[in-house]
Tab-separated table of N, CA and C in Angstrom:
chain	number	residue	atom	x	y	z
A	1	UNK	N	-14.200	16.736	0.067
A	1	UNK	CA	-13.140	16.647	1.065
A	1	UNK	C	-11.802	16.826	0.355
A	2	UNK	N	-11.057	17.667	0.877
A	2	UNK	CA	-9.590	18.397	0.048
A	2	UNK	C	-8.775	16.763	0.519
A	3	UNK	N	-7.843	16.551	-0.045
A	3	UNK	CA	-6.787	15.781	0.313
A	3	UNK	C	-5.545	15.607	1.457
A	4	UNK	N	-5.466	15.705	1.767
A	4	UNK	CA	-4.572	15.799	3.025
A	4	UNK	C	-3.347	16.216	2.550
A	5	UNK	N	-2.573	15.161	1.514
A	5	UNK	CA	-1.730	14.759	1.086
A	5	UNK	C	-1.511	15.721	0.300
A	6	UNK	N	-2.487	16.416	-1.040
A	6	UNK	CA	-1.968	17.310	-1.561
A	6	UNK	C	-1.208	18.400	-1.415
A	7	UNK	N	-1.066	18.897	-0.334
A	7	UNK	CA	-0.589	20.461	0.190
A	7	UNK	C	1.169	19.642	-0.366
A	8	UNK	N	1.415	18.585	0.184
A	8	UNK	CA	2.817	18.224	0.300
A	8	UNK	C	3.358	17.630	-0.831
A	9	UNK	N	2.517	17.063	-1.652
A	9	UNK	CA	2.597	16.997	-3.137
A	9	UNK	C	2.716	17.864	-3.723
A	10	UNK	N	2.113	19.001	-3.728
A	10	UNK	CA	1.967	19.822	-4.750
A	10	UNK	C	2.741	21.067	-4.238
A	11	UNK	N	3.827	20.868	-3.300
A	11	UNK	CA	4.915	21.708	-2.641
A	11	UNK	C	4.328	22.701	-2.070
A	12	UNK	N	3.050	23.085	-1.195
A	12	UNK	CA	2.850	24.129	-0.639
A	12	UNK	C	3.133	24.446	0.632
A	13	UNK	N	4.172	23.101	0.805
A	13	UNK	CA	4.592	23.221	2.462
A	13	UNK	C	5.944	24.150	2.533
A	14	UNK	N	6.331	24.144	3.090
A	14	UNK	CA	8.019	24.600	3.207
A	14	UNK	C	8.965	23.514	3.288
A	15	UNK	N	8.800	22.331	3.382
A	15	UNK	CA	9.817	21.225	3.007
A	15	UNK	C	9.826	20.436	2.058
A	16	UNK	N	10.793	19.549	1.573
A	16	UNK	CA	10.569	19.130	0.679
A	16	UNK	C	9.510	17.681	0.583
A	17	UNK	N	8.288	18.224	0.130
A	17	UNK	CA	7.159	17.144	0.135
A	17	UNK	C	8.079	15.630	-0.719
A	18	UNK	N	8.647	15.335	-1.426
A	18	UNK	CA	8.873	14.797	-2.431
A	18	UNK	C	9.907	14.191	-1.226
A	19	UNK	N	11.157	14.489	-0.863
A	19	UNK	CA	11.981	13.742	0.342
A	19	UNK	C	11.086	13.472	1.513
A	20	UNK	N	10.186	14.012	2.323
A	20	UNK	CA	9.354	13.285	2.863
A	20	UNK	C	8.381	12.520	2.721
A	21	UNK	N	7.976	12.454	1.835
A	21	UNK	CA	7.329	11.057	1.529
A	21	UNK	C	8.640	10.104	0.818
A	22	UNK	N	9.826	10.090	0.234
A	22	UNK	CA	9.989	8.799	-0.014
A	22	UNK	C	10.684	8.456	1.697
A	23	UNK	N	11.117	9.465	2.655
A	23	UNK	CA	11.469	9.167	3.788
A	23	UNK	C	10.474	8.376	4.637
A	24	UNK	N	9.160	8.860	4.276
A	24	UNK	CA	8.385	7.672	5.053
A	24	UNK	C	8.108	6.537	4.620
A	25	UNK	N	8.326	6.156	3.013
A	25	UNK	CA	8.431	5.015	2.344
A	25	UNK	C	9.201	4.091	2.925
A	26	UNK	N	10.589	4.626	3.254
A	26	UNK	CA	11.646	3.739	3.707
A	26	UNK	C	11.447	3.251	4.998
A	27	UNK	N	10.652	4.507	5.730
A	27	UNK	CA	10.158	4.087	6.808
A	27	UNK	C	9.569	2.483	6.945
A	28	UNK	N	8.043	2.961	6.043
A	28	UNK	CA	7.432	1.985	6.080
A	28	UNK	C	8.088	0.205	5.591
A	29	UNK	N	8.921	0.368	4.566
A	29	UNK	CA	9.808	-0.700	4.529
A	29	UNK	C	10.892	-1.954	5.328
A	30	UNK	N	10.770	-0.765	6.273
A	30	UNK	CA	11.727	-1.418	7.249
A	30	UNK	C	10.955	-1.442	8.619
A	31	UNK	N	9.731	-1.565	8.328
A	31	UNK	CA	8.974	-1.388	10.263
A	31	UNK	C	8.575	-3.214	9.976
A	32	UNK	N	8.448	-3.605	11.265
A	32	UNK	CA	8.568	-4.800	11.533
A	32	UNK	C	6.501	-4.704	11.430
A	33	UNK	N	6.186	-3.920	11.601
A	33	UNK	CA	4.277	-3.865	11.135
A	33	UNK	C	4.096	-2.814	10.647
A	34	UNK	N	4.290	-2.783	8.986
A	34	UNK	CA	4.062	-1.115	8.452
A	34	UNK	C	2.665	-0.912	8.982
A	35	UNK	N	1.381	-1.683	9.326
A	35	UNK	CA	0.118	-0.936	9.572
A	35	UNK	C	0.419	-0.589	11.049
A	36	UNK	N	0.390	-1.125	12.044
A	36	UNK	CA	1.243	-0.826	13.430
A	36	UNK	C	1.728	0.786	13.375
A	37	UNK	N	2.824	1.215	12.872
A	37	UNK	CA	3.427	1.891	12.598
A	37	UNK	C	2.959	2.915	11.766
A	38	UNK	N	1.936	2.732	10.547
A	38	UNK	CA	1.072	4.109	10.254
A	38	UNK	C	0.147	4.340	11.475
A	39	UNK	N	-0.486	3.390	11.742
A	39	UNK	CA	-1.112	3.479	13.478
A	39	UNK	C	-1.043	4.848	13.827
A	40	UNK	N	0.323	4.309	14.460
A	40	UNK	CA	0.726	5.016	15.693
A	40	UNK	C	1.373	6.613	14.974
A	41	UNK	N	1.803	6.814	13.772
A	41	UNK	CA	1.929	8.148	12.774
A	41	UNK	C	0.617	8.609	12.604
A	42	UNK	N	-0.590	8.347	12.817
A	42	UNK	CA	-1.473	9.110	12.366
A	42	UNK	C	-2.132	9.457	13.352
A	43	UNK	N	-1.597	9.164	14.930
A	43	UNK	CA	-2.062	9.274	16.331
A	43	UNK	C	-1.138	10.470	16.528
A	44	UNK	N	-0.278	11.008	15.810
A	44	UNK	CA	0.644	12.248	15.892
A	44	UNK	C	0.738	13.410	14.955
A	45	UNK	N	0.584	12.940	13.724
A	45	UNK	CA	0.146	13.701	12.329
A	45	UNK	C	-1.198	13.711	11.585
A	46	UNK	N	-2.008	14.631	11.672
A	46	UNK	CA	-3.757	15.150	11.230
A	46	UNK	C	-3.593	14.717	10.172
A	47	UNK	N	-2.339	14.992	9.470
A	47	UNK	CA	-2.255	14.980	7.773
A	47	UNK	C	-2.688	13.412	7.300
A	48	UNK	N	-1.880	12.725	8.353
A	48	UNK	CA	-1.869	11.399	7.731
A	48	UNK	C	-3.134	10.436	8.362
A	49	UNK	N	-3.579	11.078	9.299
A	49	UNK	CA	-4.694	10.262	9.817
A	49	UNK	C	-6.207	11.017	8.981
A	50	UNK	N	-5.836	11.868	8.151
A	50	UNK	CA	-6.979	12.176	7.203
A	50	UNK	C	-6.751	11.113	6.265
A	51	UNK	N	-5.824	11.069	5.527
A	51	UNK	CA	-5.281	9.988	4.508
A	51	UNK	C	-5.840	9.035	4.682
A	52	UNK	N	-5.470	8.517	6.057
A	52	UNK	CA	-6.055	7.068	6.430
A	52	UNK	C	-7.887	6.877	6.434
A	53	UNK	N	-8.058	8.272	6.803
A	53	UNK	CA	-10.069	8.429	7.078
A	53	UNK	C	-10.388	8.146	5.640
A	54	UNK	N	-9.590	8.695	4.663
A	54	UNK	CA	-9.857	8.942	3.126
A	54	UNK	C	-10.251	7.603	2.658
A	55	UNK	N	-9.089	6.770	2.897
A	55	UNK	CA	-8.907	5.496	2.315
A	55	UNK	C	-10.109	4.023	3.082
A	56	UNK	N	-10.607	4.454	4.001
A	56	UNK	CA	-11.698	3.597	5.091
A	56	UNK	C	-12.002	2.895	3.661
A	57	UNK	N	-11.861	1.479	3.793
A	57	UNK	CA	-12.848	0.428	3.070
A	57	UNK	C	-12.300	0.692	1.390
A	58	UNK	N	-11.524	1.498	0.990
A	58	UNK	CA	-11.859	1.838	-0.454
A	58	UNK	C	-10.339	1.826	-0.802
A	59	UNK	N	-9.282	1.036	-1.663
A	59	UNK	CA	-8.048	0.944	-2.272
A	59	UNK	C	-7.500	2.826	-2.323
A	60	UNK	N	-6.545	2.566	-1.484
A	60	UNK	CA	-5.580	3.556	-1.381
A	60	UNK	C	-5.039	3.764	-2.943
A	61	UNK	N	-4.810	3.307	-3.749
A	61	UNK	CA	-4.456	3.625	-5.113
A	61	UNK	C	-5.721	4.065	-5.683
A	62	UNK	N	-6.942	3.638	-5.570
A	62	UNK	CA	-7.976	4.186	-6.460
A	62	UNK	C	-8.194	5.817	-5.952
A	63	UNK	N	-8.279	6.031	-4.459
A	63	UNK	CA	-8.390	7.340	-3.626
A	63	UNK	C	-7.329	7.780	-4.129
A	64	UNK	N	-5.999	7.989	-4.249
A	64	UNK	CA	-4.732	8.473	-5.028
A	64	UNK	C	-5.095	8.998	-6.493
A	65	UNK	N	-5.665	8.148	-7.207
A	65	UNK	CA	-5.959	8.472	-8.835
A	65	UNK	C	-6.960	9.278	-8.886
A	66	UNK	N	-8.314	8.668	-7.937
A	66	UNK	CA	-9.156	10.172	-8.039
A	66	UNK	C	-8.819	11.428	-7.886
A	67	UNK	N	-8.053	11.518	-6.569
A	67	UNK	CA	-7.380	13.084	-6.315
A	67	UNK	C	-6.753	13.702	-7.246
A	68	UNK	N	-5.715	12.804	-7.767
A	68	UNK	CA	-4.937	13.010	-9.075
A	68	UNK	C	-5.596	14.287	-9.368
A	69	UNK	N	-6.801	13.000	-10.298
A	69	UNK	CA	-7.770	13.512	-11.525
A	69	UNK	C	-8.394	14.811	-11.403
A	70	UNK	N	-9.094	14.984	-10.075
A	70	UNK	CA	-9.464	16.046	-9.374
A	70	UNK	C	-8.818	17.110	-9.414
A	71	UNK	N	-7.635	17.175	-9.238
A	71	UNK	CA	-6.825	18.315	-9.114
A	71	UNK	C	-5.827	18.109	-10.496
A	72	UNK	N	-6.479	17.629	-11.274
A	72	UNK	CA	-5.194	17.977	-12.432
A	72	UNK	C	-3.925	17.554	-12.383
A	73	UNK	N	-3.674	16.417	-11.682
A	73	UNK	CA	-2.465	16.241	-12.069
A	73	UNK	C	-2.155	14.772	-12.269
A	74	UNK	N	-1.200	14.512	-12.683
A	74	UNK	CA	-0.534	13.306	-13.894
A	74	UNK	C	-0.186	12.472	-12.604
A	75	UNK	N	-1.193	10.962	-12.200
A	75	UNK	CA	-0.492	10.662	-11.126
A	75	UNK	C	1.074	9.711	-11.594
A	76	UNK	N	1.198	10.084	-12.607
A	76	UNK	CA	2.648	9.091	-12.824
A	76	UNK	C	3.645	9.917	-12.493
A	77	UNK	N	3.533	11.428	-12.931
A	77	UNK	CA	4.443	12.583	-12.748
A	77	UNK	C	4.892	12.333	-11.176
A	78	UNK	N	3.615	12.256	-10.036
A	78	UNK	CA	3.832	11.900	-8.746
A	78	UNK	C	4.936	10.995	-8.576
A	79	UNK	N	4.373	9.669	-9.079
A	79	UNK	CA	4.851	8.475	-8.635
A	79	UNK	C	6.475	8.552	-9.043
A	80	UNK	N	6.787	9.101	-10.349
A	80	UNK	CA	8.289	9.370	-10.718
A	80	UNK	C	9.222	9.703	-10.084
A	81	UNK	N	8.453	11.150	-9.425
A	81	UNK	CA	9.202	11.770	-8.690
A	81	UNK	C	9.675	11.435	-7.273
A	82	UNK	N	8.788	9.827	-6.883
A	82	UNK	CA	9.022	9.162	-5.584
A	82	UNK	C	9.697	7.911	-5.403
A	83	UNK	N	10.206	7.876	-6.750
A	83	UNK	CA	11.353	6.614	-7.293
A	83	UNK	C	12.782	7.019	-6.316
């Protein structure tokens, strides 16, 4: 199963993957129920309600590092770039 997430990581979208995700970070920071609120984002976006199918039962950071690994890339390089 491809990643959802990668296309926008790895810039193959036309926007900037890197400002939209820390834009939904902030999102999530300031929602009065960040799970509520991915909820109802993944009832509107495929991308992110794959993410969420990905992660069923199993640490969202461990599913993150596998993909990484999978596709070659440095998940710290990621995480840097979302500071």
């Amino acid at each position: 199963m491809s990643n959802p997430l990668m296309g926008m990581i790895g810039g193959t979208s036309g926007n900037n993957p890197f400002g939209m995700m820390q834009k939904m970070m902030g999102f999530m920071r300031g929602a009065q129920n960040p799970g509520e609120m991915l909820q109802n984002m993944a009832q509107n976006n495929p991308n992110i309600k794959k993410a969420i199918d990905m992660c069923q039962g199993r640490n969202p950071k461990d599913v993150f590092m596998e993909m990484c690994q999978k596709n070659g890339m440095n998940p710290n390089d990621i995480v840097n770039k979302l500071k």
